[in-house]
Coordinates of C-alpha atoms and ligand atoms in Angstrom, one line a residue:
M1 CA -9.6 -36.3 -22.0
V2 CA -8.1 -32.9 -21.6
I3 CA -6.5 -31.5 -24.8
T4 CA -3.4 -29.4 -24.4
R5 CA -3.0 -26.4 -26.7
R6 CA -0.2 -28.2 -28.6
A7 CA -2.6 -31.0 -29.2
L8 CA -5.2 -28.5 -30.4
L9 CA -2.7 -27.1 -32.9
R10 CA -1.9 -30.6 -34.1
R11 CA -5.6 -31.4 -34.5
L12 CA -5.9 -28.2 -36.5
G13 CA -3.1 -29.4 -38.7
A14 CA -0.5 -26.8 -37.6
G15 CA 1.8 -29.1 -35.6
A16 CA 4.8 -28.4 -37.9
V17 CA 4.8 -24.7 -37.1
V18 CA 4.7 -25.0 -33.3
G19 CA 7.7 -23.1 -32.0
V20 CA 8.2 -20.9 -35.0
A21 CA 8.9 -17.4 -33.7
V22 CA 5.9 -15.2 -34.5
P23 CA 6.3 -11.5 -33.7
F24 CA 4.0 -10.4 -30.9
L25 CA 1.6 -7.6 -31.7
G26 CA 2.8 -5.4 -28.8
C27 CA 6.4 -5.6 -29.9
I28 CA 5.5 -4.5 -33.5
S29 CA 3.6 -1.5 -32.1
H30 CA 6.5 -0.4 -29.9
A31 CA 9.0 -0.9 -32.7
E32 CA 7.0 1.4 -34.8
G33 CA 6.8 3.9 -32.1
R34 CA 3.1 3.6 -31.7
Q35 CA 1.5 3.0 -28.3
L36 CA -1.6 0.8 -27.9
P37 CA -4.0 2.8 -25.8
G38 CA -4.0 0.4 -22.9
A39 CA -0.4 -0.7 -23.0
R40 CA 1.5 0.2 -19.9
H41 CA 4.8 1.9 -20.4
V42 CA 6.9 3.9 -17.9
G43 CA 5.0 7.2 -17.4
G44 CA 1.9 5.8 -19.3
P45 CA -1.6 5.9 -17.9
V46 CA -2.5 3.7 -15.0
L47 CA -5.8 2.0 -15.8
L48 CA -7.8 1.2 -12.7
N49 CA -11.2 1.6 -14.4
R50 CA -12.2 -1.7 -16.0
N51 CA -11.4 -4.5 -13.5
E52 CA -8.9 -6.0 -15.8
N53 CA -6.1 -8.3 -14.6
A54 CA -3.3 -5.8 -14.5
Y55 CA -0.7 -8.5 -14.6
G56 CA -1.9 -10.0 -17.8
P57 CA -2.2 -13.6 -18.9
S58 CA 0.3 -16.3 -18.0
E59 CA 3.4 -16.9 -20.2
K60 CA 1.9 -20.2 -21.3
V61 CA -1.2 -18.4 -22.6
L62 CA 0.9 -15.8 -24.4
A63 CA 2.9 -18.6 -26.0
A64 CA -0.4 -20.3 -27.1
M65 CA -1.5 -17.0 -28.7
R66 CA 1.7 -16.7 -30.6
E67 CA 1.4 -20.3 -31.8
A68 CA -2.2 -19.7 -32.9
L69 CA -1.1 -16.9 -35.2
S70 CA 0.1 -19.7 -37.5
L71 CA -3.6 -20.5 -38.1
I72 CA -4.8 -17.0 -38.6
H73 CA -5.5 -17.6 -42.3
R74 CA -8.1 -20.3 -41.4
F75 CA -11.6 -19.8 -40.1
P76 CA -11.8 -20.6 -36.4
R77 CA -14.7 -23.1 -36.3
K78 CA -12.6 -26.1 -35.4
A79 CA -10.7 -24.2 -32.7
S80 CA -13.9 -22.9 -31.1
D81 CA -15.5 -26.4 -31.3
I82 CA -12.5 -27.9 -29.4
L83 CA -12.7 -25.2 -26.8
Q84 CA -16.4 -25.7 -26.4
G85 CA -15.8 -29.5 -25.8
E86 CA -13.0 -28.7 -23.3
I87 CA -15.2 -26.4 -21.3
A88 CA -17.9 -29.0 -21.3
I89 CA -15.5 -31.6 -19.9
R90 CA -14.3 -29.3 -17.1
H91 CA -17.8 -28.4 -16.0
A92 CA -19.2 -32.0 -16.5
V93 CA -21.9 -30.9 -18.9
K94 CA -22.6 -31.8 -22.5
P95 CA -20.9 -29.7 -25.3
D96 CA -24.3 -28.5 -26.4
Q97 CA -24.8 -26.9 -23.0
V98 CA -21.8 -24.6 -23.7
V99 CA -22.2 -21.3 -25.6
L100 CA -19.1 -19.4 -26.5
G101 CA -19.2 -15.7 -27.0
C102 CA -17.1 -12.7 -28.1
G103 CA -16.7 -11.9 -24.4
S104 CA -19.5 -12.8 -22.0
T105 CA -20.9 -9.5 -23.2
E106 CA -22.0 -11.3 -26.3
I107 CA -23.8 -13.9 -24.2
L108 CA -25.6 -11.1 -22.4
R109 CA -26.6 -9.7 -25.8
M110 CA -27.8 -13.2 -26.9
A111 CA -29.9 -13.5 -23.7
A112 CA -31.6 -10.2 -24.3
A113 CA -32.3 -11.1 -27.9
A114 CA -33.6 -14.5 -27.0
F115 CA -35.8 -13.7 -24.1
L116 CA -36.7 -10.0 -24.3
G117 CA -38.7 -7.8 -26.7
P118 CA -41.5 -5.3 -26.8
G119 CA -43.9 -5.8 -23.8
K120 CA -41.3 -7.8 -21.9
T121 CA -39.3 -6.8 -18.9
L122 CA -35.8 -7.3 -17.6
V123 CA -35.3 -7.2 -13.8
L124 CA -31.9 -6.5 -12.3
A125 CA -30.2 -4.8 -9.3
A126 CA -28.9 -1.3 -9.1
P127 CA -26.1 -0.6 -9.1
S128 CA -25.0 -3.6 -11.0
F129 CA -23.2 -4.5 -14.2
D130 CA -25.8 -2.9 -16.5
V131 CA -24.5 -3.7 -20.0
I132 CA -27.5 -6.0 -20.5
T133 CA -29.9 -3.1 -20.0
Y134 CA -28.5 -1.6 -23.2
Y135 CA -29.3 -4.7 -25.2
A136 CA -32.6 -5.1 -23.4
R137 CA -33.7 -1.6 -24.4
G138 CA -32.5 -2.4 -27.9
T139 CA -35.1 -5.2 -28.2
G140 CA -37.9 -2.8 -27.1
A141 CA -38.1 -4.3 -23.6
D142 CA -38.5 -2.4 -20.3
V143 CA -36.0 -2.5 -17.6
V144 CA -36.8 -2.6 -13.8
A145 CA -33.8 -1.7 -11.7
V146 CA -34.1 -2.6 -8.0
P147 CA -31.7 -1.0 -5.4
L148 CA -29.3 -3.3 -3.5
T149 CA -29.9 -4.0 0.2
K150 CA -28.1 -2.0 2.8
R151 CA -25.5 -4.7 2.8
Y152 CA -25.1 -4.4 -1.0
A153 CA -26.6 -7.8 -1.8
H154 CA -29.4 -8.2 -4.4
D155 CA -32.7 -7.3 -2.7
L156 CA -34.3 -10.5 -3.8
D157 CA -37.6 -9.9 -2.0
A158 CA -38.0 -6.6 -3.7
M159 CA -36.9 -8.1 -7.0
A160 CA -39.5 -10.9 -6.7
H161 CA -42.0 -8.2 -5.8
R162 CA -41.2 -6.3 -9.0
T163 CA -41.6 -9.4 -11.2
D164 CA -44.9 -9.7 -13.0
T165 CA -46.3 -11.4 -16.1
S166 CA -44.2 -9.2 -18.4
T167 CA -40.9 -10.3 -16.8
S168 CA -39.0 -12.7 -18.9
L169 CA -35.5 -12.2 -17.8
V170 CA -33.7 -11.6 -14.5
Y171 CA -30.0 -10.7 -14.3
I172 CA -28.0 -11.5 -11.2
C173 CA -24.4 -10.4 -10.9
N174 CA -22.6 -12.5 -8.2
P175 CA -20.2 -11.2 -7.0
N176 CA -21.7 -7.9 -7.9
N177 CA -20.0 -5.2 -10.0
P178 CA -19.5 -2.4 -8.9
T179 CA -19.9 -3.2 -5.2
G180 CA -17.8 -6.4 -5.1
T181 CA -20.3 -8.0 -2.7
L182 CA -22.0 -11.4 -2.6
T183 CA -25.6 -12.4 -2.5
P184 CA -26.1 -15.5 -0.4
R185 CA -26.5 -18.7 -2.5
G186 CA -29.4 -20.0 -0.3
D187 CA -31.3 -16.7 -0.9
L188 CA -30.8 -17.0 -4.6
E189 CA -32.1 -20.5 -4.7
L190 CA -35.2 -19.5 -2.8
F191 CA -35.7 -16.6 -5.1
M192 CA -35.4 -18.7 -8.2
R193 CA -37.9 -21.2 -6.9
K194 CA -40.4 -18.4 -6.4
L195 CA -40.1 -17.1 -10.0
P196 CA -42.7 -18.0 -12.6
T197 CA -41.6 -20.8 -14.9
T198 CA -41.5 -18.4 -17.8
V199 CA -38.7 -16.3 -16.3
H200 CA -35.1 -17.1 -17.3
V201 CA -32.3 -16.1 -15.0
V202 CA -28.8 -15.0 -16.0
V203 CA -26.2 -15.5 -13.2
D204 CA -23.1 -13.6 -14.1
E205 CA -20.0 -15.2 -12.5
A206 CA -17.4 -13.0 -14.1
Y207 CA -15.5 -12.6 -10.8
H208 CA -16.1 -16.1 -9.5
H209 CA -12.3 -17.0 -9.2
Y210 CA -11.7 -14.1 -6.8
V211 CA -14.2 -15.1 -4.2
G212 CA -12.1 -17.6 -2.2
G213 CA -13.7 -19.4 0.7
S214 CA -17.0 -17.8 1.6
S215 CA -19.6 -19.9 3.3
T216 CA -22.4 -18.0 1.6
Y217 CA -21.1 -18.4 -2.0
A218 CA -21.2 -21.3 -4.4
S219 CA -21.0 -21.1 -8.2
F220 CA -24.1 -22.3 -10.1
I221 CA -21.7 -24.1 -12.4
D222 CA -19.7 -25.9 -9.8
H223 CA -22.9 -26.6 -7.7
P224 CA -25.7 -26.7 -10.3
I225 CA -29.4 -26.8 -9.4
D226 CA -31.9 -28.7 -11.4
D227 CA -33.5 -25.7 -13.1
S228 CA -33.4 -25.5 -16.9
R229 CA -34.1 -21.7 -16.9
V230 CA -30.7 -20.7 -15.4
I231 CA -27.9 -19.4 -17.6
I232 CA -24.5 -18.9 -16.0
T233 CA -21.9 -16.7 -17.6
R234 CA -18.1 -16.8 -17.2
T235 CA -15.4 -14.7 -18.8
F236 CA -11.7 -15.1 -19.7
S237 CA -11.4 -11.3 -19.3
K238 CA -10.7 -11.2 -15.5
I239 CA -8.5 -13.6 -13.7
H240 CA -7.2 -15.1 -17.0
G241 CA -6.1 -11.7 -18.2
L242 CA -7.6 -12.0 -21.6
A243 CA -9.9 -8.9 -21.8
G244 CA -8.5 -7.8 -25.1
S245 CA -9.1 -11.2 -26.8
R246 CA -12.8 -11.1 -26.1
I247 CA -13.9 -14.5 -25.0
G248 CA -16.4 -15.8 -22.6
Y249 CA -19.1 -18.5 -22.3
A250 CA -22.3 -19.6 -20.8
I251 CA -23.5 -22.9 -19.4
A252 CA -27.2 -23.6 -19.8
S253 CA -29.6 -26.4 -20.4
S254 CA -29.4 -27.8 -23.9
P255 CA -32.7 -26.1 -25.2
V256 CA -31.7 -22.8 -23.6
A257 CA -28.2 -23.0 -25.0
R258 CA -29.6 -23.7 -28.5
R259 CA -31.9 -20.7 -28.2
L260 CA -29.0 -18.5 -27.1
S261 CA -26.8 -19.8 -29.9
S262 CA -29.3 -18.9 -32.6
Y263 CA -28.4 -15.3 -31.8
R264 CA -24.6 -15.7 -31.8
L265 CA -22.2 -14.2 -34.3
L266 CA -21.1 -17.2 -36.4
D267 CA -17.4 -17.7 -36.2
G268 CA -17.3 -14.9 -33.6
V269 CA -14.6 -16.5 -31.5
N270 CA -11.3 -16.1 -33.2
V271 CA -8.6 -18.7 -33.3
V272 CA -6.1 -16.8 -31.1
A273 CA -8.7 -16.2 -28.4
A274 CA -9.8 -19.9 -28.6
N275 CA -6.2 -21.2 -28.2
A276 CA -5.5 -18.7 -25.4
A277 CA -8.6 -19.8 -23.5
L278 CA -7.7 -23.4 -23.9
A279 CA -4.2 -22.7 -22.5
A280 CA -5.7 -20.6 -19.7
L281 CA -7.9 -23.6 -18.7
D282 CA -4.9 -25.8 -18.6
D283 CA -2.8 -23.4 -16.5
V284 CA -4.3 -24.2 -13.2
E285 CA -1.2 -23.2 -11.3
H286 CA -1.4 -19.7 -12.8
L287 CA -5.1 -19.5 -11.8
R288 CA -4.2 -20.4 -8.2
T289 CA -1.3 -17.9 -7.9
S290 CA -3.3 -15.1 -9.5
A291 CA -6.2 -15.6 -7.0
Q292 CA -3.7 -15.6 -4.1
R293 CA -2.0 -12.5 -5.5
N294 CA -5.3 -10.7 -5.8
T295 CA -6.2 -11.6 -2.2
D296 CA -2.8 -10.1 -1.1
D297 CA -3.3 -7.0 -3.2
R298 CA -6.8 -6.5 -1.9
E299 CA -5.6 -6.9 1.7
E300 CA -2.9 -4.3 1.1
F301 CA -5.5 -2.0 -0.4
F302 CA -7.6 -2.3 2.7
N303 CA -4.5 -1.7 4.9
Q304 CA -3.7 1.5 3.0
A305 CA -7.4 2.7 3.2
N306 CA -7.5 2.0 6.9
A307 CA -4.3 3.9 7.5
R308 CA -6.0 6.9 5.9
M309 CA -9.2 6.2 7.9
L310 CA -11.2 5.7 4.6
R311 CA -14.3 3.6 4.4
T312 CA -14.5 0.7 2.0
I313 CA -17.0 -2.0 1.1
D314 CA -15.7 -5.5 1.7
S315 CA -14.8 -7.0 -1.7
H316 CA -14.8 -10.5 -3.1
T317 CA -13.4 -9.3 -6.5
N318 CA -10.4 -7.6 -8.1
F319 CA -11.8 -4.2 -7.3
V320 CA -12.8 -2.2 -4.2
M321 CA -15.5 0.4 -3.7
L322 CA -14.0 3.2 -1.7
N323 CA -15.9 6.0 0.0
A324 CA -14.2 9.2 -1.3
G325 CA -15.8 11.3 1.5
R326 CA -16.7 13.8 -1.3
P327 CA -18.3 13.7 -4.7
A328 CA -16.4 10.9 -6.4
E329 CA -16.5 12.9 -9.6
E330 CA -13.9 15.4 -8.1
L331 CA -11.7 12.5 -7.2
V332 CA -11.8 11.0 -10.6
E333 CA -10.8 14.3 -12.2
H334 CA -7.9 14.7 -9.7
F335 CA -6.6 11.2 -10.6
E336 CA -7.1 11.8 -14.3
K337 CA -4.9 14.9 -14.1
N338 CA -2.3 12.6 -12.6
N339 CA -2.6 10.0 -15.3
I340 CA -4.6 7.5 -13.3
F341 CA -8.0 6.4 -14.7
L342 CA -10.9 5.5 -12.5
P343 CA -14.5 5.0 -13.6
R344 CA -17.2 7.7 -13.2
P345 CA -19.4 7.2 -10.1
V346 CA -22.7 5.4 -10.6
G347 CA -26.2 6.4 -9.6
A348 CA -26.9 6.7 -5.9
M349 CA -23.4 5.9 -4.9
S350 CA -22.0 9.2 -6.0
N351 CA -19.5 9.4 -3.1
Y352 CA -18.0 6.0 -4.0
V353 CA -15.3 5.3 -6.5
R354 CA -14.6 1.8 -7.8
V355 CA -10.9 1.1 -7.8
S356 CA -9.7 -1.9 -9.9
L357 CA -6.6 -3.4 -8.3
G358 CA -3.5 -2.7 -10.4
T359 CA 0.0 -4.1 -10.0
A360 CA 1.8 -3.4 -6.7
A361 CA 3.7 -0.5 -8.4
E362 CA 0.5 1.0 -9.8
M363 CA -1.1 0.9 -6.4
V364 CA 1.8 2.7 -4.9
E365 CA 1.2 5.4 -7.5
F366 CA -2.5 5.4 -6.7
W367 CA -1.9 6.1 -3.0
H368 CA 0.7 8.6 -3.7
V369 CA -1.8 10.5 -5.9
W370 CA -4.5 10.0 -3.2
D371 CA -2.2 11.8 -0.7
L372 CA -2.0 14.8 -3.0
L373 CA -5.7 15.3 -2.8
P374 CA -6.8 18.6 -1.1
P375 CA -9.0 17.9 2.0
P376 CA -12.7 17.5 1.3
K377 CA -14.8 20.7 1.4
M378 CA -16.8 20.8 4.6
S379 CA -20.6 21.2 4.0
M380 CA -22.1 23.9 6.1
Ligands
PLP1 C1 -19.9 -8.6 -14.1 C2 -19.4 -8.5 -15.5 N1 -19.8 -9.3 -16.5 C3 -19.4 -9.3 -17.7 C4 -18.3 -8.4 -18.0 C5 -17.9 -8.4 -19.5 O1 -17.0 -9.4 -19.7 P1 -16.4 -9.8 -21.1 O2 -15.1 -9.1 -21.2 O3 -16.3 -11.3 -21.0 O4 -17.4 -9.3 -22.1 C6 -17.8 -7.6 -17.1 C7 -16.7 -6.7 -17.5 O5 -16.2 -5.9 -16.7 C8 -18.3 -7.6 -15.8 O6 -17.9 -6.8 -14.8

């Protein structure tokens, strides 16, 4: 049975307060004349640097968050247990296969703590989402970063080659951040079969909902394989628009989930985030329209880039890698002076800038500021 957020509040004993107007944090801040750093106001910064959902969560999710404030004086255990159960139902797994985290970042930290340590090695692609390397090094483990292929997929042959007896964890980001590209599902399965039985694999599906119909992509949650070493992570920070509430989860085999959970922060998922996530899971229509809007926004981005004869990497996410035709660092500084924030370039892709898709109005601003750029310096 799927539990609605109202039912959650009833089960938590707060039915009587549903509907009570609770001031929303953003409003309090504005009323006091203070501006939250990421809050968008006319003339405020345009944040195209962290692949957030610029449109924010659905109205239903915002309402669920306000309602959950009535429970803020209680510890969140029951709320997070209910969310864990709901996620299990939706993915047709047992509740003990679901691990909740303070963002999927916490799951990455748990995986590093559970499977790495001195003398052990993490293998991942480069460039990729490398937060896990920070936690890996913290455990005393080594990190092996293997360049992507020319088509910006994980170079699975090279990764297999770099795997040895010290390797205990492999991290795969699919679609990949920062390139927005896919690694074919068939290749991933072959790769996993080749790995020694002692190696666990994290498959990060943070951008899963943006993929749409690609014949080479299939989620490891929606189409699982019979391999107890695979840990799949998802987040509510992207399409659900809940980056600020810090909530994500992993699906794993029961023993692996238990091992991960032993490193979790107890009561680390707060009641507002849990209720928001529950409402987000219920709001299937919002998910569908958000994915469609992202496809349209991405298409428009490609149109604008083509009109300027700029090179891009085909994206399956809510961001696009754009070849700046110059050191991207210069570009980032130019945009920053114009109040638009982009991430610093990474590693070997120093001419590329990763642009998160903002609202339609923000992207108009982006292209306006692009057109103010001086022509690139010609190298002699
Ligand atoms: C691939 C990937 N995984 C995980 C995360 C972190 O997500 P969360 O907010 O759930 O910690 C991000 C954030 O940008 C990401 O790009």
